[in-house]
CSV table of C-alpha atoms in Angstrom, one decimal:
chain,number,residue,atom,x,y,z
A,198,LYS,CA,-27.0,-10.2,32.9
A,199,ARG,CA,-23.7,-11.6,31.8
A,200,ILE,CA,-23.0,-8.6,29.5
A,201,TYR,CA,-23.7,-6.2,32.4
A,202,GLY,CA,-21.5,-8.2,34.7
A,203,ILE,CA,-24.3,-8.8,37.2
A,204,ASN,CA,-24.7,-11.9,39.3
A,205,PRO,CA,-28.5,-12.5,39.4
A,206,GLU,CA,-28.1,-14.7,42.6
A,207,GLN,CA,-26.5,-11.9,44.5
A,208,GLN,CA,-27.6,-8.7,42.9
A,209,ASN,CA,-31.0,-7.2,42.0
A,210,PHE,CA,-31.4,-6.8,38.2
A,211,THR,CA,-33.0,-3.4,38.3
A,212,THR,CA,-33.3,-0.6,35.7
A,213,GLU,CA,-31.4,1.7,38.0
A,214,TYR,CA,-28.6,-0.8,38.3
A,215,ILE,CA,-28.3,-1.2,34.6
A,216,GLU,CA,-28.3,2.6,33.9
A,217,SER,CA,-25.5,2.9,36.3
A,218,CYS,CA,-23.4,0.9,33.9
A,219,ILE,CA,-24.1,3.2,31.0
A,220,PRO,CA,-21.8,6.3,30.7
A,221,GLU,CA,-24.0,7.8,28.0
A,222,LYS,CA,-27.4,7.6,29.9
A,223,ALA,CA,-28.7,10.8,28.4
A,224,ARG,CA,-28.3,9.6,24.7
A,225,VAL,CA,-29.9,6.2,25.5
A,226,HIS,CA,-32.8,7.9,27.3
A,227,GLN,CA,-33.3,10.3,24.4
A,228,ALA,CA,-33.4,7.4,21.9
A,229,LEU,CA,-36.1,5.7,24.1
A,230,ILE,CA,-38.1,8.9,24.3
A,231,ASP,CA,-37.9,9.4,20.5
A,232,LEU,CA,-39.1,5.8,20.1
A,233,ILE,CA,-42.1,6.3,22.4
A,234,GLU,CA,-43.1,9.8,21.5
A,235,ALA,CA,-42.1,10.1,17.8
A,236,ASN,CA,-42.0,6.4,16.8
A,237,LYS,CA,-38.5,6.7,15.7
A,238,PRO,CA,-36.5,3.4,15.2
A,239,TYR,CA,-34.4,2.4,18.2
A,240,ASN,CA,-31.1,0.9,17.0
A,241,LEU,CA,-28.4,2.1,19.2
A,242,GLU,CA,-24.7,1.3,19.7
A,243,PHE,CA,-23.2,2.4,23.1
A,244,GLU,CA,-20.6,1.6,25.7
A,245,ILE,CA,-21.2,0.0,29.1
A,246,ILE,CA,-19.0,-0.6,32.1
A,247,PRO,CA,-19.8,-3.9,33.6
A,248,LYS,CA,-20.1,-4.2,37.3
A,249,ASN,CA,-17.4,-6.9,37.5
A,250,SER,CA,-14.9,-5.2,35.3
A,251,SER,CA,-13.4,-1.8,34.5
A,252,THR,CA,-13.0,-2.8,30.8
A,253,PRO,CA,-15.7,-1.3,28.7
A,254,ARG,CA,-18.0,-3.4,26.5
A,255,TYR,CA,-19.8,-2.3,23.4
A,256,ILE,CA,-23.4,-3.4,22.8
A,257,LEU,CA,-26.1,-3.0,20.1
A,258,SER,CA,-29.5,-2.4,21.6
A,259,THR,CA,-32.6,-2.6,19.3
A,260,ALA,CA,-36.2,-2.3,20.5
A,261,GLU,CA,-39.8,-2.1,19.3
A,262,LEU,CA,-42.7,-0.2,20.9
A,263,TYR,CA,-46.0,-2.1,21.5
A,264,ARG,CA,-49.2,-0.1,21.9
A,265,ASP,CA,-52.6,-1.0,23.3
A,266,GLU,CA,-55.9,-0.9,21.4
A,267,GLN,CA,-56.2,2.9,22.1
A,268,GLY,CA,-52.7,3.5,20.6
A,269,ARG,CA,-51.2,4.2,24.0
A,270,PRO,CA,-47.6,2.9,24.7
A,271,LEU,CA,-47.8,-0.4,26.3
A,272,LYS,CA,-44.4,-1.9,26.4
A,273,VAL,CA,-40.9,-1.8,24.9
A,274,VAL,CA,-39.4,-5.1,23.8
A,275,GLY,CA,-35.8,-5.2,22.9
A,276,VAL,CA,-32.7,-7.2,22.2
A,277,ILE,CA,-29.2,-6.6,23.3
A,278,GLN,CA,-26.2,-7.9,21.4
A,279,ASP,CA,-22.6,-7.9,22.7
A,280,LEU,CA,-20.4,-6.3,20.0
A,281,THR,CA,-17.2,-6.2,22.1
A,282,SER,CA,-15.3,-8.8,20.1
A,283,ARG,CA,-16.3,-7.3,16.8
A,284,LYS,CA,-15.5,-3.8,18.0
A,285,GLN,CA,-12.1,-4.9,19.2
A,286,ALA,CA,-11.4,-6.7,15.9
A,287,GLU,CA,-12.5,-3.6,14.0
A,288,ASP,CA,-10.3,-1.3,16.2
A,289,ALA,CA,-7.4,-3.6,15.7
A,290,ARG,CA,-7.9,-3.6,11.9
A,291,LEU,CA,-8.2,0.1,11.8
A,292,MET,CA,-5.1,0.5,13.9
A,293,SER,CA,-3.3,-1.9,11.6
A,294,GLU,CA,-4.4,0.0,8.5
A,295,MET,CA,-3.4,3.4,10.1
A,296,LYS,CA,0.1,2.0,11.0
A,297,TYR,CA,0.4,0.6,7.4
A,298,ARG,CA,-0.7,3.9,5.9
A,299,LEU,CA,1.7,5.8,8.1
A,300,LEU,CA,4.5,3.5,7.1
A,301,ILE,CA,3.9,3.7,3.3
A,302,GLU,CA,3.4,7.4,3.5
A,303,GLN,CA,6.8,7.9,5.3
A,304,ILE,CA,9.0,5.6,3.2
A,305,PRO,CA,10.7,7.3,0.2
A,306,THR,CA,9.5,4.7,-2.4
A,307,ILE,CA,6.1,4.6,-4.0
A,308,THR,CA,3.9,1.7,-3.1
A,309,TYR,CA,1.0,0.6,-5.3
A,310,THR,CA,-1.5,-2.2,-6.0
A,311,SER,CA,-2.6,-2.8,-9.6
A,312,ALA,CA,-5.2,-5.0,-11.2
A,313,LEU,CA,-4.2,-8.0,-13.4
A,314,ASP,CA,-6.0,-6.6,-16.4
A,315,GLN,CA,-4.8,-5.6,-19.8
A,316,THR,CA,-3.7,-2.1,-18.8
A,317,SER,CA,-2.6,-3.0,-15.2
A,318,SER,CA,-4.9,-0.3,-13.9
A,319,THR,CA,-4.0,1.2,-10.5
A,320,LEU,CA,-6.1,0.2,-7.6
A,321,PHE,CA,-4.0,2.0,-5.0
A,322,ILE,CA,-0.9,4.3,-5.1
A,323,SER,CA,0.8,6.0,-2.2
A,324,PRO,CA,0.9,9.8,-2.0
A,325,GLN,CA,4.7,10.0,-2.8
A,326,ILE,CA,3.6,9.8,-6.4
A,327,GLU,CA,2.7,13.5,-6.3
A,328,GLY,CA,6.1,14.6,-4.9
A,329,LEU,CA,8.0,12.5,-7.4
A,330,LEU,CA,5.9,12.9,-10.6
A,331,GLY,CA,3.5,15.8,-9.9
A,332,PHE,CA,0.4,13.7,-10.3
A,333,SER,CA,-2.3,13.3,-7.6
A,334,THR,CA,-3.3,9.9,-6.4
A,335,GLU,CA,-6.8,10.5,-7.6
A,336,LYS,CA,-5.8,11.3,-11.2
A,337,TRP,CA,-3.5,8.3,-11.3
A,338,ILE,CA,-6.2,5.9,-10.2
A,339,LYS,CA,-9.1,7.4,-12.2
A,340,ASP,CA,-7.6,6.6,-15.6
A,341,PRO,CA,-6.9,2.9,-16.0
A,342,THR,CA,-4.3,3.7,-18.7
A,343,PHE,CA,-2.6,6.5,-16.9
A,344,TRP,CA,0.6,4.6,-16.0
A,345,GLU,CA,0.9,3.1,-19.5
A,346,ASN,CA,0.5,6.5,-21.1
A,347,GLN,CA,3.2,8.1,-18.9
A,348,LEU,CA,5.8,5.5,-19.9
A,349,HIS,CA,8.6,6.8,-22.1
A,350,PRO,CA,7.9,5.9,-25.7
A,351,ASP,CA,11.2,4.3,-26.1
A,352,ASP,CA,10.6,2.0,-23.1
A,353,ARG,CA,6.8,1.4,-23.3
A,354,GLU,CA,6.8,-1.8,-25.5
A,355,ARG,CA,9.6,-3.4,-23.6
A,356,VAL,CA,8.0,-2.7,-20.2
A,357,LEU,CA,4.5,-3.8,-21.2
A,358,GLU,CA,5.8,-7.0,-22.7
A,359,THR,CA,7.7,-7.8,-19.5
A,360,LEU,CA,4.5,-7.0,-17.4
A,361,LYS,CA,2.3,-9.1,-19.6
A,362,LYS,CA,4.7,-12.1,-19.2
A,363,ALA,CA,4.6,-11.6,-15.4
A,364,HIS,CA,0.8,-11.6,-15.4
A,365,LYS,CA,0.7,-14.7,-17.5
A,366,GLU,CA,3.2,-16.7,-15.6
A,367,ASN,CA,2.4,-15.4,-12.1
A,368,ASN,CA,5.9,-14.3,-11.7
A,369,PRO,CA,7.5,-11.2,-10.1
A,370,PHE,CA,7.7,-8.1,-12.2
A,371,ASN,CA,11.1,-6.4,-12.2
A,372,SER,CA,12.0,-3.5,-14.6
A,373,GLU,CA,13.8,-0.3,-14.9
A,374,TYR,CA,12.2,2.4,-17.2
A,375,ARG,CA,11.7,6.0,-17.8
A,376,ILE,CA,8.5,7.8,-17.1
A,377,ILE,CA,7.3,11.3,-18.0
A,378,ALA,CA,6.5,13.6,-15.0
A,379,HIS,CA,3.7,16.2,-15.0
A,380,ASP,CA,6.1,19.0,-16.0
A,381,GLY,CA,7.6,16.9,-18.9
A,382,HIS,CA,10.9,15.9,-17.3
A,383,VAL,CA,12.1,12.3,-17.4
A,384,VAL,CA,12.3,10.2,-14.2
A,385,TRP,CA,14.0,6.8,-14.1
A,386,ILE,CA,12.1,4.2,-12.1
A,387,ARG,CA,13.0,0.8,-10.7
A,388,ASP,CA,9.7,-1.1,-10.5
A,389,LYS,CA,9.4,-4.3,-8.5
A,390,ALA,CA,6.2,-6.2,-7.9
A,391,ILE,CA,4.7,-9.5,-7.0
A,392,ILE,CA,1.5,-11.3,-7.7
A,393,ILE,CA,-0.7,-11.5,-4.6
A,394,LYS,CA,-3.4,-14.3,-4.2
A,395,ASP,CA,-6.8,-14.5,-2.5
A,396,LYS,CA,-8.0,-17.0,0.1
A,397,SER,CA,-8.6,-19.5,-2.7
A,398,ASP,CA,-5.0,-19.2,-3.9
A,399,GLN,CA,-6.1,-17.4,-7.1
A,400,PRO,CA,-4.1,-14.4,-8.3
A,401,PHE,CA,-6.1,-11.2,-8.0
A,402,ALA,CA,-3.7,-8.2,-8.0
A,403,MET,CA,-0.1,-7.1,-8.1
A,404,GLN,CA,1.6,-5.2,-5.3
A,405,GLY,CA,4.9,-3.4,-5.7
A,406,ILE,CA,7.1,-0.5,-5.2
A,407,MET,CA,8.5,2.2,-7.5
A,408,GLU,CA,11.8,3.8,-6.7
A,409,ASP,CA,13.4,6.9,-8.2
A,410,ILE,CA,16.8,5.8,-9.6
A,411,THR,CA,17.3,9.0,-11.8
A,412,GLU,CA,20.4,10.1,-9.8
A,413,GLY,CA,22.0,6.7,-10.1
A,414,LYS,CA,21.4,6.6,-13.8
A,415,ARG,CA,22.9,10.0,-14.2
A,416,VAL,CA,26.1,9.0,-12.3
A,417,GLU,CA,26.2,5.8,-14.4
A,418,LYS,CA,26.0,7.7,-17.5
A,419,GLU,CA,28.8,10.1,-16.5
A,420,ARG,CA,31.0,7.2,-15.5
A,421,PHE,CA,30.4,5.6,-18.8
A,422,GLU,CA,31.1,8.8,-20.7
A,423,LYS,CA,34.3,9.3,-18.8
A,424,GLN,CA,35.4,5.7,-19.5
A,425,GLN,CA,34.7,6.3,-23.2
A,426,VAL,CA,36.7,9.5,-23.2
A,427,PHE,CA,39.6,7.8,-21.3
A,428,ARG,CA,39.5,4.8,-23.7
A,429,THR,CA,39.6,7.0,-26.7
A,430,LEU,CA,42.6,8.9,-25.3
A,431,VAL,CA,44.5,5.7,-24.5
A,432,GLU,CA,43.6,4.0,-27.8
A,433,ASN,CA,44.9,7.0,-29.7
A,434,SER,CA,47.9,7.8,-27.5
A,435,PRO,CA,51.4,7.5,-29.1
A,436,ASP,CA,52.7,6.4,-25.7
A,437,ILE,CA,52.9,2.8,-24.8
A,438,ILE,CA,50.2,1.9,-22.3
A,439,ALA,CA,49.6,-1.4,-20.7
A,440,ARG,CA,47.8,-2.8,-17.6
A,441,PHE,CA,48.9,-5.8,-15.6
A,442,ASP,CA,47.1,-7.7,-12.8
A,443,ASP,CA,48.4,-8.5,-9.4
A,444,ASN,CA,50.3,-11.5,-10.8
A,445,CYS,CA,52.0,-9.3,-13.4
A,446,LYS,CA,49.8,-10.8,-16.2
A,447,LEU,CA,49.1,-8.4,-19.1
A,448,ILE,CA,45.3,-7.7,-19.2
A,449,TYR,CA,45.4,-4.7,-21.6
A,450,ALA,CA,47.6,-3.2,-24.2
A,451,ASN,CA,47.0,-0.1,-26.3
A,452,PRO,CA,47.7,0.0,-30.1
A,453,ALA,CA,51.0,1.9,-29.5
A,454,PHE,CA,52.2,-1.0,-27.3
A,455,LEU,CA,51.2,-3.6,-30.1
A,456,ASN,CA,52.9,-1.6,-32.8
A,457,ALA,CA,56.1,-1.3,-30.7
A,458,THR,CA,56.3,-5.0,-29.9
A,459,GLN,CA,54.8,-6.4,-33.1
A,460,ILE,CA,53.2,-9.1,-31.1
A,461,PRO,CA,49.6,-10.0,-31.7
A,462,LEU,CA,47.3,-9.2,-28.8
A,463,ASP,CA,46.0,-12.8,-28.5
A,464,LYS,CA,49.6,-13.9,-27.9
A,465,LEU,CA,50.2,-11.3,-25.2
A,466,LEU,CA,47.1,-11.9,-23.2
C-alpha cells in the first residue's frame, strides 16, 4: 500500500485501483495470463505512478500459481519489491559513465587503464588511439603485450624499466618515448599515469593519459639544429663575436675574440 501511495484508512485497496497506477497494464496482464495458461515464470519489472505522487516508482513483481487437486488454477501468490532506489542509483551510475565516456572521447589525449602485471596489459583505452596510431581499441586490449611491442626499440628498455620502478614503488609513471604507428611512422608520446587503489587501499591498476608530442619534438629538434649551425658559424667566424648581459658582463666570447685579446676565457668570464 505504501508503494502504491494508497492510504488504507481512506481508500479502498482494490485491484482496479492498483491497475490504475500501472501505465503498462497490458504487459502486466499478459504476464499473468502466461503464468496461468502456460505456466511461464512471472518475474516482472515495471513502472507505477503512485496515487500520492507524480514521480514514478519502479517495482519487481514475482508470483507463483497454485492449483487445486484437479490442476485448475486456484490462486496467485506474489511479492512486490520496491526497486526505485536501486533504479535511481543505477540510472545515476549510467549517466555518470556516459558523461565520463563522452568526456574522454572528446578530449585530444588518450586515456587508459592498465593492469599492474609484468606487461602492463591494457584494461581500457579510449578510441582516440585509432586516430593517432591506427589501431583499434579491441586489438590494443586483446594482446597483453601490444603496447610493449609497439615501443620504439631504442626506447623500450628505458621505458619498461621506468614503468617497473613505478609499479614496485607505487609511484606515478612519467615518460616520453616513441611508439610505432600502424603504418610504420614514429609518434612521440608523453605518458603520465598514477596508481589507483581499491577500497582496501591496495594498488590494483594504473590510470593515465598519453599525449601526442610529435610536433613539439620536431620543433625542438629544428631549434637545436639551428643552434648548432649558428654555434658552428660563430665558433669558426674570423670576426670577433661576444655576448654581454644586462650588466655589461661578458657571458660569451668566440675563438676570434680570445685570439685577439690573448686573454684566457676563464679570466674574461
